[in-house]
Amino acid sequence: MKKTAFVTGGSRGIGRAIVRRLAAEGCAVGIDYLQAREQAEALAAELRVQGHEALAVRGDVSDRGAVTAAIRLVEAEFGPVEVLVNNAGIAEQRQFQDISQDFWRHIFGVNVDGAYHTIQAVLPHMLHEKRGCIVNISSIWGQRGASCETAYSASKAALIGLTRSLAMELAPSGIRVNCVAPGVIRTDMVEVLGEETLSDLARETPMGRLGTPEEIAAAVAFFAGEGASFVTGQVLTADGGFIL
Ligand code: NAD
């Protein structure tokens, strides 16, 4: 049976790889984007040419009304969302004493409130059907400390708490909630660190390299698939051994 998936921040990086992978697995995919309309439309067109169903929709996850409207557009096209991937996220390095309330709220508004908004938007149908799968993208920095990344790290740790608690609450209703914690993955998000730091991070990784968006998409596909039918509340760390 074809499932409808909704991927936040799906136009580039890890989100784009998740969109491609879920489409390949047979999902009709809603590609949520913030600003990159052309990229998101191009991705949807690429998938349609391959015979998949995909729709690009604009939706700021920190804006409850906007992202809910984006989800409804996708549902009008493909049917209710059964696979929700909360991938949209922002990171910025800053020393803790320099973090303003606005900065703190912005990071949490996207990384944590975003998941709260999307999950509440898709939950009524999932509860009615007693079926559904939610995957939150956290980070290894939500599992261990990261100097100068306190807001990001705290927000990603919050996603892990959300995942575990919601998994317990929703398990009796047949809804699974899981989390992927990527290590350092080569995307726009980490480009700001510069080549030298990225090379150092690759050297610090037991597998000796950075990860790819496709390797994170594979972890998401596992949680979304039938092979994970008895798996809920879990955090799958995909980091080449970085935090071992
Ligand atoms: P990225 O910056 O390329 O992608 C982030 C995506 O989120 C972008 O498409 C962006 O437009 C979108 N986004 C940002 N704010 C949004 C908002 N308010 N509403 C909707 N979309 C919004 O980075 P990425 O590496 O692909 O990151 C994807 C996810 O993976 C993020 O949650 C990130 O925290 C997480 N992650 C990344 C790494 C890494 O090393 N790249 C490591 C651990 C976790």
mmCIF file of C-alpha atoms and ligand atoms in Angstrom:
data_model
loop_
_atom_site.group_PDB
_atom_site.id
_atom_site.type_symbol
_atom_site.label_atom_id
_atom_site.label_comp_id
_atom_site.label_asym_id
_atom_site.label_seq_id
_atom_site.Cartn_x
_atom_site.Cartn_y
_atom_site.Cartn_z
ATOM 1 C CA MET A 1 0.000 0.000 0.000
ATOM 2 C CA LYS A 2 1.322 3.441 -0.935
ATOM 3 C CA LYS A 3 2.042 5.677 2.053
ATOM 4 C CA THR A 4 2.143 9.447 2.199
ATOM 5 C CA ALA A 5 5.348 10.817 3.712
ATOM 6 C CA PHE A 6 6.098 14.385 4.750
ATOM 7 C CA VAL A 7 9.721 15.498 5.110
ATOM 8 C CA THR A 8 10.483 18.898 6.621
ATOM 9 C CA GLY A 9 13.441 20.813 5.220
ATOM 10 C CA GLY A 10 13.403 18.408 2.287
ATOM 11 C CA SER A 11 14.931 20.526 -0.471
ATOM 12 C CA ARG A 12 18.613 19.913 0.262
ATOM 13 C CA GLY A 13 21.158 17.987 2.297
ATOM 14 C CA ILE A 14 19.957 15.139 4.490
ATOM 15 C CA GLY A 15 16.290 16.027 3.878
ATOM 16 C CA ARG A 16 16.679 15.687 0.105
ATOM 17 C CA ALA A 17 18.321 12.273 0.493
ATOM 18 C CA ILE A 18 15.450 11.189 2.773
ATOM 19 C CA VAL A 19 12.894 12.406 0.214
ATOM 20 C CA ARG A 20 14.617 10.452 -2.590
ATOM 21 C CA ARG A 21 14.913 7.318 -0.469
ATOM 22 C CA LEU A 22 11.299 7.337 0.737
ATOM 23 C CA ALA A 23 10.097 7.905 -2.836
ATOM 24 C CA ALA A 24 12.220 4.936 -3.955
ATOM 25 C CA GLU A 25 10.595 2.890 -1.168
ATOM 26 C CA GLY A 26 7.191 3.676 -2.701
ATOM 27 C CA CYS A 27 6.007 6.656 -0.659
ATOM 28 C CA ALA A 28 4.242 9.672 -2.142
ATOM 29 C CA VAL A 29 6.352 12.445 -0.653
ATOM 30 C CA GLY A 30 5.548 15.956 0.499
ATOM 31 C CA ILE A 31 8.723 18.028 0.284
ATOM 32 C CA ASP A 32 8.551 20.873 2.792
ATOM 33 C CA TYR A 33 10.882 23.810 2.186
ATOM 34 C CA LEU A 34 11.509 27.191 3.784
ATOM 35 C CA GLN A 35 12.898 29.343 0.958
ATOM 36 C CA ALA A 36 14.468 27.108 -1.678
ATOM 37 C CA ARG A 37 11.423 26.872 -3.905
ATOM 38 C CA GLU A 38 13.370 26.144 -7.099
ATOM 39 C CA GLN A 39 15.385 23.353 -5.495
ATOM 40 C CA ALA A 40 12.285 21.781 -3.963
ATOM 41 C CA GLU A 41 10.311 22.011 -7.228
ATOM 42 C CA ALA A 42 13.266 20.531 -9.142
ATOM 43 C CA LEU A 43 13.444 17.623 -6.697
ATOM 44 C CA ALA A 44 9.698 16.979 -7.035
ATOM 45 C CA ALA A 45 10.011 17.118 -10.842
ATOM 46 C CA GLU A 46 13.000 14.720 -10.779
ATOM 47 C CA LEU A 47 10.972 12.205 -8.765
ATOM 48 C CA ARG A 48 7.875 12.539 -10.950
ATOM 49 C CA VAL A 49 9.984 11.827 -14.054
ATOM 50 C CA GLN A 50 11.042 8.600 -12.326
ATOM 51 C CA GLY A 51 7.387 7.672 -11.845
ATOM 52 C CA HIS A 52 7.123 8.656 -8.170
ATOM 53 C CA GLU A 53 4.600 10.981 -6.567
ATOM 54 C CA ALA A 54 6.030 14.151 -5.021
ATOM 55 C CA LEU A 55 4.839 17.636 -4.178
ATOM 56 C CA ALA A 56 6.905 20.607 -3.013
ATOM 57 C CA VAL A 57 5.212 22.800 -0.411
ATOM 58 C CA ARG A 58 6.444 25.864 1.441
ATOM 59 C CA GLY A 59 6.156 25.705 5.219
ATOM 60 C CA ASP A 60 8.189 27.278 8.000
ATOM 61 C CA VAL A 61 8.118 24.595 10.698
ATOM 62 C CA SER A 62 8.374 27.194 13.458
ATOM 63 C CA ASP A 63 5.094 28.708 12.222
ATOM 64 C CA ARG A 64 2.324 26.346 13.320
ATOM 65 C CA GLY A 65 -0.246 27.669 10.849
ATOM 66 C CA ALA A 66 2.130 27.630 7.893
ATOM 67 C CA VAL A 67 3.461 24.113 8.358
ATOM 68 C CA THR A 68 0.000 22.737 9.131
ATOM 69 C CA ALA A 69 -1.278 24.304 5.896
ATOM 70 C CA ALA A 70 1.646 22.710 4.011
ATOM 71 C CA ILE A 71 0.762 19.300 5.458
ATOM 72 C CA ARG A 72 -2.899 19.753 4.452
ATOM 73 C CA LEU A 73 -1.874 20.575 0.860
ATOM 74 C CA VAL A 74 0.100 17.339 0.657
ATOM 75 C CA GLU A 75 -2.756 15.377 2.223
ATOM 76 C CA ALA A 76 -5.226 16.832 -0.282
ATOM 77 C CA GLU A 77 -2.996 15.481 -3.074
ATOM 78 C CA PHE A 78 -1.865 12.103 -1.699
ATOM 79 C CA GLY A 79 -3.963 11.302 1.376
ATOM 80 C CA PRO A 80 -3.182 11.517 5.113
ATOM 81 C CA VAL A 81 0.448 11.511 6.238
ATOM 82 C CA GLU A 82 1.557 8.148 7.601
ATOM 83 C CA VAL A 83 5.293 8.788 7.683
ATOM 84 C CA LEU A 84 6.471 12.076 9.186
ATOM 85 C CA VAL A 85 10.152 12.983 9.173
ATOM 86 C CA ASN A 86 11.149 15.999 11.251
ATOM 87 C CA ASN A 87 14.390 16.850 9.499
ATOM 88 C CA ALA A 88 14.343 20.677 9.339
ATOM 89 C CA GLY A 89 16.936 22.111 11.655
ATOM 90 C CA ILE A 90 19.277 25.032 12.203
ATOM 91 C CA ALA A 91 22.635 25.295 13.901
ATOM 92 C CA GLU A 92 24.882 28.182 14.762
ATOM 93 C CA GLN A 93 27.930 28.274 16.956
ATOM 94 C CA ARG A 94 27.912 30.881 19.705
ATOM 95 C CA GLN A 95 29.400 31.134 23.179
ATOM 96 C CA PHE A 96 26.767 30.600 25.842
ATOM 97 C CA GLN A 97 27.144 34.048 27.429
ATOM 98 C CA ASP A 98 26.441 35.635 24.026
ATOM 99 C CA ILE A 99 23.187 33.789 23.428
ATOM 100 C CA SER A 100 20.250 36.228 23.360
ATOM 101 C CA GLN A 101 16.709 35.171 24.165
ATOM 102 C CA ASP A 102 15.809 35.687 20.502
ATOM 103 C CA PHE A 103 18.607 33.374 19.355
ATOM 104 C CA TRP A 104 17.679 30.711 21.912
ATOM 105 C CA ARG A 105 14.003 30.898 20.961
ATOM 106 C CA HIS A 106 14.837 30.780 17.260
ATOM 107 C CA ILE A 107 16.872 27.575 17.614
ATOM 108 C CA PHE A 108 14.196 25.930 19.762
ATOM 109 C CA GLY A 109 11.416 27.372 17.586
ATOM 110 C CA VAL A 110 12.701 25.480 14.558
ATOM 111 C CA ASN A 111 14.360 22.404 16.063
ATOM 112 C CA VAL A 112 11.866 21.565 18.814
ATOM 113 C CA ASP A 113 8.618 23.516 18.275
ATOM 114 C CA GLY A 114 8.793 22.494 14.605
ATOM 115 C CA ALA A 115 8.413 18.823 15.553
ATOM 116 C CA TYR A 116 5.690 19.658 18.073
ATOM 117 C CA HIS A 117 3.670 21.454 15.365
ATOM 118 C CA THR A 118 4.036 18.805 12.656
ATOM 119 C CA ILE A 119 3.349 15.879 14.978
ATOM 120 C CA GLN A 120 0.153 17.485 16.290
ATOM 121 C CA ALA A 121 -0.917 18.160 12.694
ATOM 122 C CA VAL A 122 -0.625 14.510 11.611
ATOM 123 C CA LEU A 123 -1.588 12.796 14.863
ATOM 124 C CA PRO A 124 -5.420 12.872 14.690
ATOM 125 C CA HIS A 125 -5.428 10.707 11.565
ATOM 126 C CA MET A 126 -2.705 8.389 12.882
ATOM 127 C CA LEU A 127 -4.644 7.898 16.125
ATOM 128 C CA HIS A 128 -7.827 7.212 14.178
ATOM 129 C CA GLU A 129 -6.090 4.622 11.984
ATOM 130 C CA LYS A 130 -3.944 3.245 14.839
ATOM 131 C CA ARG A 131 -1.002 3.408 12.441
ATOM 132 C CA GLY A 132 1.838 5.789 11.697
ATOM 133 C CA CYS A 133 5.534 6.382 11.902
ATOM 134 C CA ILE A 134 7.375 9.460 13.115
ATOM 135 C CA VAL A 135 11.130 9.906 12.745
ATOM 136 C CA ASN A 136 12.905 12.846 14.362
ATOM 137 C CA ILE A 137 16.374 13.873 13.233
ATOM 138 C CA SER A 138 18.441 14.668 16.308
ATOM 139 C CA SER A 139 22.243 14.766 16.374
ATOM 140 C CA ILE A 140 25.198 13.250 18.187
ATOM 141 C CA TRP A 141 25.421 16.725 19.797
ATOM 142 C CA GLY A 142 22.106 15.934 21.474
ATOM 143 C CA GLN A 143 23.714 12.823 22.925
ATOM 144 C CA ARG A 144 26.962 14.342 24.088
ATOM 145 C CA GLY A 145 28.135 17.881 24.801
ATOM 146 C CA ALA A 146 29.296 20.338 22.187
ATOM 147 C CA SER A 147 31.193 23.447 23.222
ATOM 148 C CA CYS A 148 29.710 26.656 21.726
ATOM 149 C CA GLU A 149 26.683 24.694 20.535
ATOM 150 C CA THR A 150 24.643 24.710 23.748
ATOM 151 C CA ALA A 151 21.376 25.873 22.177
ATOM 152 C CA TYR A 152 21.655 23.409 19.277
ATOM 153 C CA SER A 153 22.792 20.587 21.542
ATOM 154 C CA ALA A 154 19.992 21.235 24.069
ATOM 155 C CA SER A 155 17.387 21.377 21.297
ATOM 156 C CA LYS A 156 18.604 18.090 19.810
ATOM 157 C CA ALA A 157 18.587 16.456 23.275
ATOM 158 C CA ALA A 158 15.000 17.691 23.637
ATOM 159 C CA LEU A 159 14.080 15.808 20.462
ATOM 160 C CA ILE A 160 15.411 12.613 22.020
ATOM 161 C CA GLY A 161 13.260 13.190 25.132
ATOM 162 C CA LEU A 162 10.276 13.933 22.913
ATOM 163 C CA THR A 163 10.899 10.750 20.913
ATOM 164 C CA ARG A 164 11.113 8.461 23.936
ATOM 165 C CA SER A 165 8.136 9.927 25.808
ATOM 166 C CA LEU A 166 5.903 10.100 22.756
ATOM 167 C CA ALA A 167 6.889 6.564 21.764
ATOM 168 C CA MET A 168 5.614 5.301 25.133
ATOM 169 C CA GLU A 169 2.442 7.369 24.895
ATOM 170 C CA LEU A 170 1.619 6.331 21.323
ATOM 171 C CA ALA A 171 2.739 2.690 21.338
ATOM 172 C CA PRO A 172 -0.709 1.433 22.439
ATOM 173 C CA SER A 173 -2.146 3.294 19.441
ATOM 174 C CA GLY A 174 0.140 1.520 16.969
ATOM 175 C CA ILE A 175 2.205 4.604 16.217
ATOM 176 C CA ARG A 176 5.995 4.295 16.297
ATOM 177 C CA VAL A 177 8.270 7.220 17.136
ATOM 178 C CA ASN A 178 12.010 6.947 16.568
ATOM 179 C CA CYS A 179 15.025 9.142 16.189
ATOM 180 C CA VAL A 180 18.166 9.228 14.059
ATOM 181 C CA ALA A 181 21.240 10.910 15.506
ATOM 182 C CA PRO A 182 23.654 11.686 12.679
ATOM 183 C CA GLY A 183 27.338 12.290 13.215
ATOM 184 C CA VAL A 184 29.132 14.784 10.989
ATOM 185 C CA ILE A 185 27.501 14.632 7.563
ATOM 186 C CA ARG A 186 28.781 16.530 4.553
ATOM 187 C CA THR A 187 26.017 19.131 3.882
ATOM 188 C CA ASP A 188 25.601 22.926 3.737
ATOM 189 C CA MET A 189 25.157 22.918 7.524
ATOM 190 C CA VAL A 190 28.745 21.887 8.216
ATOM 191 C CA GLU A 191 30.414 23.704 5.289
ATOM 192 C CA VAL A 192 30.723 26.796 7.521
ATOM 193 C CA LEU A 193 33.196 24.888 9.697
ATOM 194 C CA GLY A 194 35.793 25.049 6.907
ATOM 195 C CA GLU A 195 37.945 22.353 5.267
ATOM 196 C CA GLU A 196 40.511 22.137 8.065
ATOM 197 C CA THR A 197 37.953 21.480 10.809
ATOM 198 C CA LEU A 198 36.079 19.035 8.584
ATOM 199 C CA SER A 199 39.318 17.119 7.922
ATOM 200 C CA ASP A 200 39.999 17.043 11.680
ATOM 201 C CA LEU A 201 36.479 15.741 12.318
ATOM 202 C CA ALA A 202 36.954 13.041 9.671
ATOM 203 C CA ARG A 203 40.240 12.021 11.347
ATOM 204 C CA GLU A 204 38.511 11.897 14.763
ATOM 205 C CA THR A 205 35.869 9.564 13.336
ATOM 206 C CA PRO A 206 36.858 5.906 13.842
ATOM 207 C CA MET A 207 35.714 5.133 10.285
ATOM 208 C CA GLY A 208 38.045 7.895 9.084
ATOM 209 C CA ARG A 209 35.540 9.895 7.054
ATOM 210 C CA LEU A 210 32.417 12.044 7.247
ATOM 211 C CA GLY A 211 29.004 10.553 6.562
ATOM 212 C CA THR A 212 26.781 11.091 3.551
ATOM 213 C CA PRO A 213 23.141 12.239 3.495
ATOM 214 C CA GLU A 214 22.250 8.895 1.886
ATOM 215 C CA GLU A 215 23.589 7.028 4.925
ATOM 216 C CA ILE A 216 21.191 8.984 7.162
ATOM 217 C CA ALA A 217 18.341 8.422 4.717
ATOM 218 C CA ALA A 218 18.995 4.660 4.999
ATOM 219 C CA ALA A 219 18.523 4.843 8.781
ATOM 220 C CA VAL A 220 15.251 6.756 8.314
ATOM 221 C CA ALA A 221 14.081 4.195 5.752
ATOM 222 C CA PHE A 222 14.736 1.424 8.290
ATOM 223 C CA PHE A 223 12.491 3.090 10.874
ATOM 224 C CA ALA A 224 9.820 3.840 8.247
ATOM 225 C CA GLY A 225 9.825 0.297 6.888
ATOM 226 C CA GLU A 226 8.129 -2.937 7.922
ATOM 227 C CA GLY A 227 11.457 -4.271 9.191
ATOM 228 C CA ALA A 228 11.123 -1.897 12.148
ATOM 229 C CA SER A 229 7.527 -2.875 12.976
ATOM 230 C CA PHE A 230 8.468 -3.717 16.618
ATOM 231 C CA VAL A 231 10.904 -0.822 17.055
ATOM 232 C CA THR A 232 9.869 2.344 18.867
ATOM 233 C CA GLY A 233 11.446 4.973 21.098
ATOM 234 C CA GLN A 234 14.916 4.257 19.725
ATOM 235 C CA VAL A 235 17.799 6.509 18.840
ATOM 236 C CA LEU A 236 19.886 5.182 15.961
ATOM 237 C CA THR A 237 23.276 6.870 15.947
ATOM 238 C CA ALA A 238 24.840 6.948 12.481
ATOM 239 C CA ASP A 239 28.238 8.529 13.035
ATOM 240 C CA GLY A 240 30.997 6.188 11.904
ATOM 241 C CA GLY A 241 31.752 5.476 15.576
ATOM 242 C CA PHE A 242 32.365 9.124 16.535
ATOM 243 C CA ILE A 243 30.781 9.059 20.014
ATOM 244 C CA LEU A 244 31.776 5.519 21.003
HETATM 245 P P1 NAD B 1 20.941 21.795 5.847
HETATM 246 O O1 NAD B 1 21.198 23.120 6.445
HETATM 247 O O2 NAD B 1 21.455 21.490 4.485
HETATM 248 O O3 NAD B 1 19.396 21.437 5.861
HETATM 249 C C1 NAD B 1 18.499 21.933 6.809
HETATM 250 C C2 NAD B 1 17.173 22.086 6.109
HETATM 251 O O4 NAD B 1 16.214 22.593 7.047
HETATM 252 C C3 NAD B 1 17.260 23.112 4.967
HETATM 253 O O5 NAD B 1 16.564 22.626 3.852
HETATM 254 C C4 NAD B 1 16.571 24.331 5.548
HETATM 255 O O6 NAD B 1 15.964 25.163 4.594
HETATM 256 C C5 NAD B 1 15.537 23.660 6.431
HETATM 257 N N1 NAD B 1 14.980 24.571 7.413
HETATM 258 C C6 NAD B 1 15.656 25.388 8.272
HETATM 259 N N2 NAD B 1 14.789 26.110 8.983
HETATM 260 C C7 NAD B 1 13.545 25.735 8.570
HETATM 261 C C8 NAD B 1 12.250 26.144 8.922
HETATM 262 N N3 NAD B 1 12.037 27.090 9.844
HETATM 263 N N4 NAD B 1 11.199 25.560 8.291
HETATM 264 C C9 NAD B 1 11.390 24.622 7.337
HETATM 265 N N5 NAD B 1 12.605 24.212 6.961
HETATM 266 C C10 NAD B 1 13.671 24.768 7.572
HETATM 267 O O7 NAD B 1 21.552 20.759 6.874
HETATM 268 P P2 NAD B 1 21.476 19.166 6.981
HETATM 269 O O8 NAD B 1 22.817 18.747 7.417
HETATM 270 O O9 NAD B 1 20.869 18.548 5.791
HETATM 271 O O10 NAD B 1 20.501 19.033 8.252
HETATM 272 C C11 NAD B 1 19.334 18.246 8.277
HETATM 273 C C12 NAD B 1 19.055 17.828 9.699
HETATM 274 O O11 NAD B 1 20.113 16.978 10.145
HETATM 275 C C13 NAD B 1 19.014 18.996 10.688
HETATM 276 O O12 NAD B 1 17.996 18.785 11.630
HETATM 277 C C14 NAD B 1 20.363 18.918 11.361
HETATM 278 O O13 NAD B 1 20.343 19.489 12.646
HETATM 279 C C15 NAD B 1 20.589 17.424 11.387
HETATM 280 N N6 NAD B 1 21.993 17.048 11.545
HETATM 281 C C16 NAD B 1 22.939 17.373 10.617
HETATM 282 C C17 NAD B 1 24.242 16.976 10.820
HETATM 283 C C18 NAD B 1 25.335 17.295 9.836
HETATM 284 O O14 NAD B 1 26.511 17.043 10.162
HETATM 285 N N7 NAD B 1 25.055 17.793 8.641
HETATM 286 C C19 NAD B 1 24.594 16.266 11.967
HETATM 287 C C20 NAD B 1 23.620 15.947 12.897
HETATM 288 C C21 NAD B 1 22.308 16.339 12.673
#
